[in-house]
mmCIF file of C-alpha atoms in Angstrom:
data_model
loop_
_atom_site.group_PDB
_atom_site.id
_atom_site.type_symbol
_atom_site.label_atom_id
_atom_site.label_comp_id
_atom_site.label_asym_id
_atom_site.label_seq_id
_atom_site.Cartn_x
_atom_site.Cartn_y
_atom_site.Cartn_z
ATOM 1 C CA MET A 21 5.264 -131.463 105.579
ATOM 2 C CA LEU A 22 6.703 -128.804 103.381
ATOM 3 C CA ALA A 23 4.055 -128.668 100.118
ATOM 4 C CA LEU A 24 5.090 -125.895 97.702
ATOM 5 C CA ASN A 25 2.176 -123.825 95.458
ATOM 6 C CA ALA A 26 4.749 -123.441 92.213
ATOM 7 C CA SER A 27 1.735 -122.725 89.976
ATOM 8 C CA ALA A 28 -0.416 -119.001 89.400
ATOM 9 C CA ASN A 29 -3.473 -121.778 89.407
ATOM 10 C CA SER A 30 -4.631 -121.055 94.004
ATOM 11 C CA LEU A 31 -6.846 -123.389 93.852
ATOM 12 C CA ALA A 32 -4.236 -126.459 92.850
ATOM 13 C CA PHE A 33 -2.818 -126.204 96.416
ATOM 14 C CA LYS A 34 -6.211 -125.733 98.182
ATOM 15 C CA GLU A 35 -7.536 -129.491 96.190
ATOM 16 C CA LEU A 36 -4.236 -131.085 98.645
ATOM 17 C CA ALA A 37 -4.526 -128.843 101.715
ATOM 18 C CA ASP A 38 -8.745 -129.977 102.099
ATOM 19 C CA SER A 39 -7.214 -134.461 101.342
ATOM 20 C CA LEU A 40 -5.031 -133.486 104.023
ATOM 21 C CA LYS A 41 -6.989 -131.540 106.437
ATOM 22 C CA GLU A 42 -9.088 -134.805 106.715
ATOM 23 C CA HIS A 43 -6.724 -137.331 108.631
ATOM 24 C CA TYR A 44 -4.608 -133.852 109.795
ATOM 25 C CA VAL A 45 -4.527 -130.142 111.240
ATOM 26 C CA ILE A 46 -2.729 -127.533 108.828
ATOM 27 C CA THR A 47 -1.523 -124.008 109.254
ATOM 28 C CA HIS A 48 -1.387 -122.188 105.806
ATOM 29 C CA GLN A 49 1.603 -119.004 105.518
ATOM 30 C CA ASP A 50 3.098 -117.619 102.523
ATOM 31 C CA LEU A 51 6.673 -118.781 102.049
ATOM 32 C CA ASP A 52 9.104 -116.371 101.926
ATOM 33 C CA LYS A 53 12.390 -118.257 103.928
ATOM 34 C CA PHE A 54 13.104 -121.434 105.114
ATOM 35 C CA LEU A 55 16.041 -123.430 106.509
ATOM 36 C CA GLY A 56 17.449 -120.046 105.810
ATOM 37 C CA VAL A 57 16.816 -119.264 102.099
ATOM 38 C CA GLN A 58 14.758 -116.710 100.629
ATOM 39 C CA PHE A 59 11.749 -116.900 98.450
ATOM 40 C CA GLU A 60 10.415 -114.272 95.435
ATOM 41 C CA ILE A 61 6.949 -115.229 94.644
ATOM 42 C CA GLY A 62 7.822 -113.185 90.990
ATOM 43 C CA LYS A 63 5.243 -113.064 87.614
ATOM 44 C CA THR A 64 8.649 -115.423 85.891
ATOM 45 C CA GLY A 65 9.323 -117.354 88.246
ATOM 46 C CA ILE A 66 10.672 -118.350 92.516
ATOM 47 C CA ARG A 67 13.659 -117.168 93.195
ATOM 48 C CA MET A 68 15.890 -118.550 95.552
ATOM 49 C CA HIS A 69 18.566 -117.065 97.323
ATOM 50 C CA LEU A 70 20.975 -116.013 100.368
ATOM 51 C CA THR A 71 20.901 -112.579 100.400
ATOM 52 C CA GLN A 72 20.295 -111.820 104.335
ATOM 53 C CA TYR A 73 22.894 -115.242 104.783
ATOM 54 C CA ILE A 74 24.945 -113.404 102.904
ATOM 55 C CA THR A 75 24.936 -110.622 104.802
ATOM 56 C CA GLY A 76 25.285 -112.342 108.198
ATOM 57 C CA ILE A 77 27.864 -114.141 107.298
ATOM 58 C CA LEU A 78 30.312 -111.043 105.853
ATOM 59 C CA ALA A 79 29.194 -109.307 109.211
ATOM 60 C CA ARG A 80 29.795 -112.427 111.817
ATOM 61 C CA PHE A 81 33.419 -112.675 109.620
ATOM 62 C CA GLU A 82 34.336 -108.844 109.894
ATOM 63 C CA MET A 83 34.055 -108.806 106.131
ATOM 64 C CA SER A 84 30.771 -106.550 105.203
ATOM 65 C CA GLU A 85 33.315 -103.468 104.304
ATOM 66 C CA CYS A 86 35.780 -105.669 102.728
ATOM 67 C CA ARG A 87 36.746 -104.647 98.633
ATOM 68 C CA VAL A 88 34.718 -106.592 95.838
ATOM 69 C CA LYS A 89 36.799 -109.624 93.525
ATOM 70 C CA ARG A 90 35.336 -110.732 90.939
ATOM 71 C CA ASN A 91 35.947 -114.297 91.139
ATOM 72 C CA PRO A 92 35.815 -117.186 94.304
ATOM 73 C CA GLU A 93 39.489 -118.026 92.966
ATOM 74 C CA SER A 94 42.693 -116.568 91.743
ATOM 75 C CA SER A 95 43.653 -118.288 88.567
ATOM 76 C CA ARG A 96 46.991 -119.892 88.513
ATOM 77 C CA ASP A 97 48.569 -117.090 86.649
ATOM 78 C CA ASP A 98 48.113 -115.162 89.593
ATOM 79 C CA PRO A 99 50.506 -113.809 91.676
ATOM 80 C CA ILE A 100 50.117 -115.276 95.405
ATOM 81 C CA THR A 101 49.422 -112.993 98.068
ATOM 82 C CA ALA A 102 49.722 -115.475 100.364
ATOM 83 C CA PRO A 103 52.741 -118.614 99.867
ATOM 84 C CA ASP A 104 52.398 -119.354 102.914
ATOM 85 C CA GLU A 105 52.799 -122.715 103.872
ATOM 86 C CA THR A 106 52.441 -121.614 107.433
ATOM 87 C CA MET A 107 49.502 -123.574 109.449
ATOM 88 C CA LEU A 108 46.996 -122.219 111.046
ATOM 89 C CA ASN A 109 47.200 -122.232 114.890
ATOM 90 C CA ARG A 110 44.408 -123.661 116.671
ATOM 91 C CA LYS A 111 42.535 -120.577 117.550
ATOM 92 C CA ASP A 112 42.970 -119.545 112.845
ATOM 93 C CA ILE A 113 41.635 -122.961 112.282
ATOM 94 C CA LEU A 114 38.472 -123.494 113.769
ATOM 95 C CA LEU A 115 37.830 -119.815 112.519
ATOM 96 C CA TYR A 116 38.863 -121.209 108.781
ATOM 97 C CA GLN A 117 36.342 -124.623 109.391
ATOM 98 C CA GLU A 118 33.871 -122.151 110.643
ATOM 99 C CA MET A 119 34.040 -120.227 107.144
ATOM 100 C CA THR A 120 34.278 -122.904 105.549
ATOM 101 C CA GLY A 121 30.993 -124.078 106.252
ATOM 102 C CA THR A 122 29.146 -121.273 106.329
ATOM 103 C CA LEU A 123 30.228 -121.525 102.386
ATOM 104 C CA LEU A 124 29.697 -125.124 102.138
ATOM 105 C CA PHE A 125 26.131 -124.561 103.196
ATOM 106 C CA CYS A 126 26.231 -121.622 100.892
ATOM 107 C CA VAL A 127 26.983 -123.837 98.126
ATOM 108 C CA THR A 128 24.141 -126.360 99.370
ATOM 109 C CA MET A 129 22.006 -124.404 99.282
ATOM 110 C CA CYS A 130 22.155 -121.889 95.989
ATOM 111 C CA ARG A 131 25.417 -120.675 95.390
ATOM 112 C CA PRO A 132 26.463 -123.563 93.032
ATOM 113 C CA ASP A 133 29.022 -120.273 91.645
ATOM 114 C CA LEU A 134 31.036 -121.261 94.944
ATOM 115 C CA ALA A 135 31.544 -125.286 94.656
ATOM 116 C CA HIS A 136 34.512 -125.666 93.423
ATOM 117 C CA SER A 137 36.409 -123.356 95.481
ATOM 118 C CA VAL A 138 35.008 -124.396 98.372
ATOM 119 C CA GLY A 139 35.743 -128.008 97.593
ATOM 120 C CA MET A 140 39.071 -126.592 98.152
ATOM 121 C CA LEU A 141 38.898 -124.993 100.939
ATOM 122 C CA ALA A 142 37.192 -127.604 102.384
ATOM 123 C CA ARG A 143 40.368 -130.526 101.209
ATOM 124 C CA ARG A 144 41.623 -128.376 104.231
ATOM 125 C CA MET A 145 39.934 -128.326 106.947
ATOM 126 C CA SER A 146 41.872 -130.728 109.287
ATOM 127 C CA LYS A 147 45.088 -128.892 108.574
ATOM 128 C CA PRO A 148 45.091 -124.667 107.077
ATOM 129 C CA ARG A 149 47.837 -123.055 105.681
ATOM 130 C CA VAL A 150 47.646 -118.925 106.380
ATOM 131 C CA ARG A 151 47.493 -119.466 102.378
ATOM 132 C CA ASP A 152 43.924 -121.603 103.304
ATOM 133 C CA HIS A 153 42.604 -118.286 105.203
ATOM 134 C CA VAL A 154 43.770 -116.137 102.877
ATOM 135 C CA ALA A 155 41.595 -118.071 100.200
ATOM 136 C CA ALA A 156 38.443 -118.221 102.391
ATOM 137 C CA CYS A 157 38.556 -114.533 102.167
ATOM 138 C CA ARG A 158 39.287 -114.640 99.009
ATOM 139 C CA VAL A 159 35.759 -116.090 98.476
ATOM 140 C CA PHE A 160 34.468 -114.067 101.545
ATOM 141 C CA ARG A 161 35.072 -110.827 99.262
ATOM 142 C CA TYR A 162 33.103 -112.129 95.935
ATOM 143 C CA LEU A 163 30.568 -112.995 97.839
ATOM 144 C CA GLN A 164 30.305 -109.192 98.807
ATOM 145 C CA GLY A 165 30.062 -108.343 94.757
ATOM 146 C CA THR A 166 27.827 -111.049 93.988
ATOM 147 C CA LYS A 167 25.229 -112.121 97.733
ATOM 148 C CA ASP A 168 22.301 -111.197 95.996
ATOM 149 C CA LEU A 169 22.614 -113.886 93.246
ATOM 150 C CA GLY A 170 20.571 -117.429 93.536
ATOM 151 C CA ILE A 171 18.836 -119.725 91.481
ATOM 152 C CA LEU A 172 15.943 -118.335 89.382
ATOM 153 C CA PHE A 173 12.824 -121.611 88.456
ATOM 154 C CA LYS A 174 11.107 -120.519 85.925
ATOM 155 C CA TYR A 175 7.041 -121.356 84.996
ATOM 156 C CA LYS A 176 7.074 -122.949 82.272
ATOM 157 C CA GLU A 177 5.383 -121.120 79.516
ATOM 158 C CA ASP A 178 1.966 -122.965 78.066
ATOM 159 C CA SER A 179 -1.301 -120.745 79.138
ATOM 160 C CA LYS A 180 -3.435 -124.088 79.107
ATOM 161 C CA HIS A 181 -0.811 -126.167 82.492
ATOM 162 C CA PRO A 182 1.314 -122.595 84.095
ATOM 163 C CA GLY A 183 3.884 -123.391 86.650
ATOM 164 C CA LEU A 184 7.044 -124.761 87.748
ATOM 165 C CA VAL A 185 7.915 -128.047 84.801
ATOM 166 C CA ALA A 186 9.893 -130.861 86.798
ATOM 167 C CA TYR A 187 10.580 -134.026 85.800
ATOM 168 C CA ALA A 188 12.204 -136.916 87.530
ATOM 169 C CA ASP A 189 14.598 -140.227 86.079
ATOM 170 C CA SER A 190 13.481 -143.007 88.430
ATOM 171 C CA ASP A 191 13.098 -146.268 87.933
ATOM 172 C CA TRP A 192 11.807 -147.123 91.507
ATOM 173 C CA GLY A 193 15.455 -149.274 91.736
ATOM 174 C CA ALA A 194 14.667 -150.719 88.780
ATOM 175 C CA ASP A 195 11.075 -152.812 90.664
ATOM 176 C CA THR A 196 9.183 -154.134 87.701
ATOM 177 C CA LYS A 197 6.107 -155.262 90.075
#
């Protein structure tokens, strides 16, 4: 089980930990990285980002020194650099699938800005073309310039109850009992 104290009150976690200790052996450590996602806890909130992961995948796909793009997709007005409809060979198909899979991980974890472009790449997973590979490389070029982006979960601005605010819209499956 993972418990995250999202408030400045350290006693909030202690109360939970004490009740769990009665039944389980627990360990406590500060959260800095979980499932490849880095966490930075600051005065304004908790920031999730994939800087280290993105740096690693850029190196893995030999794009560490690539030119930076300002957006992950080219617009319809841009001249397509590779209008080639040729299908990729078996080796390049596997590379394309690996690239798209790593990008899907980024979208899932904390990079919603990539959702549309990576979704378009994922449509072509079984039969990618040369132009699809070029589009995947463009997303990596965008990542090169934006690898430090992430999501900031701001603390509630209430001195009486500081911490993160969470809302849920749940009716327990319309169960009235």
